[in-house]
mmCIF file of C-alpha atoms in Angstrom:
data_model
loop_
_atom_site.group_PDB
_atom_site.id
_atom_site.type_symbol
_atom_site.label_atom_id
_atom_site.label_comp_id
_atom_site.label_asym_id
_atom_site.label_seq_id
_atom_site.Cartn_x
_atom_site.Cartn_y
_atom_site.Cartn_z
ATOM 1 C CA UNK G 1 -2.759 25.054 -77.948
ATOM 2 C CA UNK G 2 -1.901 21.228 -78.310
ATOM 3 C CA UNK G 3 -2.792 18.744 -76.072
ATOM 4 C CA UNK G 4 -1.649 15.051 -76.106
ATOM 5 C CA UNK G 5 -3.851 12.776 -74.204
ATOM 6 C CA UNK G 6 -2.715 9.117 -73.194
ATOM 7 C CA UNK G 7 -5.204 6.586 -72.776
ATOM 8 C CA UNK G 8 -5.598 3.219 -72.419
ATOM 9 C CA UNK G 9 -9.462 2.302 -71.520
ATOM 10 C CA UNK G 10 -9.290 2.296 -67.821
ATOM 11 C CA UNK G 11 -11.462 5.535 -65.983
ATOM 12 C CA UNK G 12 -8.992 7.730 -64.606
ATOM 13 C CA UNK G 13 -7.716 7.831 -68.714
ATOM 14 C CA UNK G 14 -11.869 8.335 -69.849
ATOM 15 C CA UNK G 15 -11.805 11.196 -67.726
ATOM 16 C CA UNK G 16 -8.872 12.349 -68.049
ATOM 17 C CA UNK G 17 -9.580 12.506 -71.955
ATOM 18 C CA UNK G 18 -13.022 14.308 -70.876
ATOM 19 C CA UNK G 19 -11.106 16.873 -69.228
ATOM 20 C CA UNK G 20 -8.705 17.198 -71.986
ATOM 21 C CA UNK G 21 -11.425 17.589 -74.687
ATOM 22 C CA UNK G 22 -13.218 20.376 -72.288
ATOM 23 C CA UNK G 23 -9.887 22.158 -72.453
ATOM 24 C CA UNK G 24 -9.154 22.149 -75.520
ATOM 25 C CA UNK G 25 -12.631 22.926 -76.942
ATOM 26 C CA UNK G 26 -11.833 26.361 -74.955
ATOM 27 C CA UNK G 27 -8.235 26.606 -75.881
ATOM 28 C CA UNK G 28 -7.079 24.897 -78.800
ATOM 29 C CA UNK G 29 -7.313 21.102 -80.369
ATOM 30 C CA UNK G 30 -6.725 18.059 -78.919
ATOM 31 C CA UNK G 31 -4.763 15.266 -79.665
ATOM 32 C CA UNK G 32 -5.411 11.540 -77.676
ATOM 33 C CA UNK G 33 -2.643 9.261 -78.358
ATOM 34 C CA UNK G 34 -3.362 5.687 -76.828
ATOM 35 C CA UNK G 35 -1.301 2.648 -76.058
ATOM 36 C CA UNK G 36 -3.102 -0.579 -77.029
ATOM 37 C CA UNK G 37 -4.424 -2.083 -74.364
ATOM 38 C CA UNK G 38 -3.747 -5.734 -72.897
ATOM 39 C CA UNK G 39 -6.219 -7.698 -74.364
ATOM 40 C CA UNK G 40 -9.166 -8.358 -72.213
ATOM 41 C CA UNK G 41 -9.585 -10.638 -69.041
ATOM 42 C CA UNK G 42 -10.696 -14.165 -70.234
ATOM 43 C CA UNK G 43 -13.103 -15.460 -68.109
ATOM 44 C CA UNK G 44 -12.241 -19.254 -69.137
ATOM 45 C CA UNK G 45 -8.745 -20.973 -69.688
ATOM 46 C CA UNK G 46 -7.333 -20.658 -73.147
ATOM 47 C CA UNK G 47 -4.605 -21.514 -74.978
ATOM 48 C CA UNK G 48 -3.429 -18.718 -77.291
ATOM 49 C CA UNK G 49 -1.343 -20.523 -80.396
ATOM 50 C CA UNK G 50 -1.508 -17.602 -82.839
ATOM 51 C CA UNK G 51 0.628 -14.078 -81.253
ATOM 52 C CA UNK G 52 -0.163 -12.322 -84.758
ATOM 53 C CA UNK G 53 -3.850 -12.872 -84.103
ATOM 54 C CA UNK G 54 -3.194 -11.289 -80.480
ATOM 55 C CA UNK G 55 -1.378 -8.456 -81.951
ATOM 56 C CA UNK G 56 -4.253 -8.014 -84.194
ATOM 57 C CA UNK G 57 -6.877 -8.023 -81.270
ATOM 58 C CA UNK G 58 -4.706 -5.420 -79.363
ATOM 59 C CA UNK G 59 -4.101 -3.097 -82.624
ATOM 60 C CA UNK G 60 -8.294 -3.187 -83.151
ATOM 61 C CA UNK G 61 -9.217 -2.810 -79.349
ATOM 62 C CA UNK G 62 -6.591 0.488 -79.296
ATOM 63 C CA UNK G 63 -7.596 1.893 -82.495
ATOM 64 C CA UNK G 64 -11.685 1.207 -81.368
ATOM 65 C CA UNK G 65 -10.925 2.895 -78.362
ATOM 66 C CA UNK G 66 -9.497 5.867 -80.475
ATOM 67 C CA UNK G 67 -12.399 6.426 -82.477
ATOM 68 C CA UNK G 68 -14.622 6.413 -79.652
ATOM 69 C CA UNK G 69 -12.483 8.960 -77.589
ATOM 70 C CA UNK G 70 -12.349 11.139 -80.860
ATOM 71 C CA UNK G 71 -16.391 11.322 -81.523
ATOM 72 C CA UNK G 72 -16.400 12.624 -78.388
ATOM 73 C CA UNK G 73 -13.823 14.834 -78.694
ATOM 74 C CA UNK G 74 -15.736 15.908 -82.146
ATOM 75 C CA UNK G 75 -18.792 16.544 -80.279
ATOM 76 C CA UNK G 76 -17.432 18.654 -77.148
ATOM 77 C CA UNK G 77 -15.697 21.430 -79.942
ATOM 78 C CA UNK G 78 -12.342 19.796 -80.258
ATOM 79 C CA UNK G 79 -10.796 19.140 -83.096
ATOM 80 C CA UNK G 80 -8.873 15.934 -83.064
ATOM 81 C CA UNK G 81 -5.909 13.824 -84.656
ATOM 82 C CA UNK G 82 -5.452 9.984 -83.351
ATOM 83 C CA UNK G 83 -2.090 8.179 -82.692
ATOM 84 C CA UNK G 84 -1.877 4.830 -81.444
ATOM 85 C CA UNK G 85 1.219 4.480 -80.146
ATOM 86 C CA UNK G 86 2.782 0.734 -79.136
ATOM 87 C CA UNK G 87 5.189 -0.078 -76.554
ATOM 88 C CA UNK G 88 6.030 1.293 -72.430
ATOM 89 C CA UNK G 89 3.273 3.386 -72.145
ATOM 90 C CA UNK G 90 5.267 6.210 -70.805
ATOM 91 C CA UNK G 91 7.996 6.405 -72.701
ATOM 92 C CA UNK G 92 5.597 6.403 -75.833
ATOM 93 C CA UNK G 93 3.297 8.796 -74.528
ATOM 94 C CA UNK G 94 6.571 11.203 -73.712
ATOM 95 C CA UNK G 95 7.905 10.606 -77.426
ATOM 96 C CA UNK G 96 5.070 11.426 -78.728
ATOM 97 C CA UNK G 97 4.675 14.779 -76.478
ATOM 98 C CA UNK G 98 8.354 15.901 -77.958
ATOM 99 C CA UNK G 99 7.317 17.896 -81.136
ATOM 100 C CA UNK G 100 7.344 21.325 -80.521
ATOM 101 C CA UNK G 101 3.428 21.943 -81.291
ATOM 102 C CA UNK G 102 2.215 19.902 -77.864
ATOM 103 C CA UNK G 103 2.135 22.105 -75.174
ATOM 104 C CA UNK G 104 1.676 19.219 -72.473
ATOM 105 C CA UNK G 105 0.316 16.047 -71.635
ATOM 106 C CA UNK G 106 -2.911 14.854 -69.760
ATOM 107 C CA UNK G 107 -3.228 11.121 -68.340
ATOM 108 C CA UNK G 108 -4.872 9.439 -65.662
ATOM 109 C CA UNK G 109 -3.891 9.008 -62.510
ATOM 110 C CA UNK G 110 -4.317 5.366 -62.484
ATOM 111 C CA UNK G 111 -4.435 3.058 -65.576
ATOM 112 C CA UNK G 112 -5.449 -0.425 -66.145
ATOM 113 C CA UNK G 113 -2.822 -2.479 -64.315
ATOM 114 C CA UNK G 114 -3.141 -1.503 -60.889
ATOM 115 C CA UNK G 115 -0.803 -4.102 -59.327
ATOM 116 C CA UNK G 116 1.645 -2.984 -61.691
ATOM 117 C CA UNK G 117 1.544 0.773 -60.877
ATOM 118 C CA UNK G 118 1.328 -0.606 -57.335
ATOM 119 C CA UNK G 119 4.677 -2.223 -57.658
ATOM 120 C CA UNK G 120 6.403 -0.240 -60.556
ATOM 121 C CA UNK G 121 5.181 3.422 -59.879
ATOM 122 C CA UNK G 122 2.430 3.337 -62.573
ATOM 123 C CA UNK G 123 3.006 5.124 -65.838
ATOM 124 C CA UNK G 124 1.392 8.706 -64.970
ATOM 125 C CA UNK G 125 4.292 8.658 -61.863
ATOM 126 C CA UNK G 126 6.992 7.602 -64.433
ATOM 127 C CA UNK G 127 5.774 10.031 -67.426
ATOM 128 C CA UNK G 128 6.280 13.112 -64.899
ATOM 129 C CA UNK G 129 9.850 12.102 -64.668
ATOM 130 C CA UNK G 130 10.556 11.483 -68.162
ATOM 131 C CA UNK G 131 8.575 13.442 -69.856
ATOM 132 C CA UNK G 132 9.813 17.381 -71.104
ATOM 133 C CA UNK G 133 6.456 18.963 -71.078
ATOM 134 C CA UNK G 134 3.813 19.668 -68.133
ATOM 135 C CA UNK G 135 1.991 16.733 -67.903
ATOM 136 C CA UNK G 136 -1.338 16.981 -65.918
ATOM 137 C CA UNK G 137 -2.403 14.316 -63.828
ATOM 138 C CA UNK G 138 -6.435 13.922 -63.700
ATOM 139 C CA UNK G 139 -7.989 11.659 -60.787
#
């Protein structure tokens, strides 16, 4: 059995990843895809004149988060494959649950912009419309 796990650092995704790898340590492997996360808060104004730089802080922060997730993964039983996926985090997490090997999807119920899922629906609300597998929702 396949699982797909999105994440994006908040801790409804940490545990939903925890819940994921207990899973699949029992039924098959796991495999945590993650949307980059917006870079972090800064505490002081800045001026940001370099978007490649940016992209590369977002890229490292995702793929850091990855490797993380995936030693932990490693060290619950499950055997583990990393995607970092980039763009609407549930339509990504959705194309990435199409192949026919992932037999659903486990998110959290709340990621890292709450305003936005507030306002928009939130991406866990959104991937159980879109997306063609079961998709579990961990709080």
């Amino acid at each position: 059995m396949r699982i797909l796990v999105g994440v994006d650092g908040s801790d409804p995704a940490q545990r939903a990843a925890r819940r994921a790898f207990a899973l699949a340590s029992r039924l098959g492997d796991s495999v945590p895809g993650a949307r980059p996360s917006p870079p972090p808060v800064i505490s002081e104004p800045a001026v940001v004149l370099n978007v490649a730089d940016l992209e590369r802080h977002v890229y490292e922060a995702g793929k850091l988060l990855l490797e993380k997730l995936a030693a932990e993964a490693r060290n619950s039983g499950a055997q583990v494959e990393m995607q970092l996926l980039s763009g609407p985090a549930a339509e990504v997490i959705a194309a990435a649950a199409q192949p026919d090997d992932v037999d659903f999807v486990v998110v959290g119920s709340r990621g890292r912009t709450l305003v936005g899922s507030i306002l928009l629906g939130g991406t866990s609300h959104r991937l159980v419309h879109i997306c063609k597998k079961p998709v579990m929702i961990v709080h």
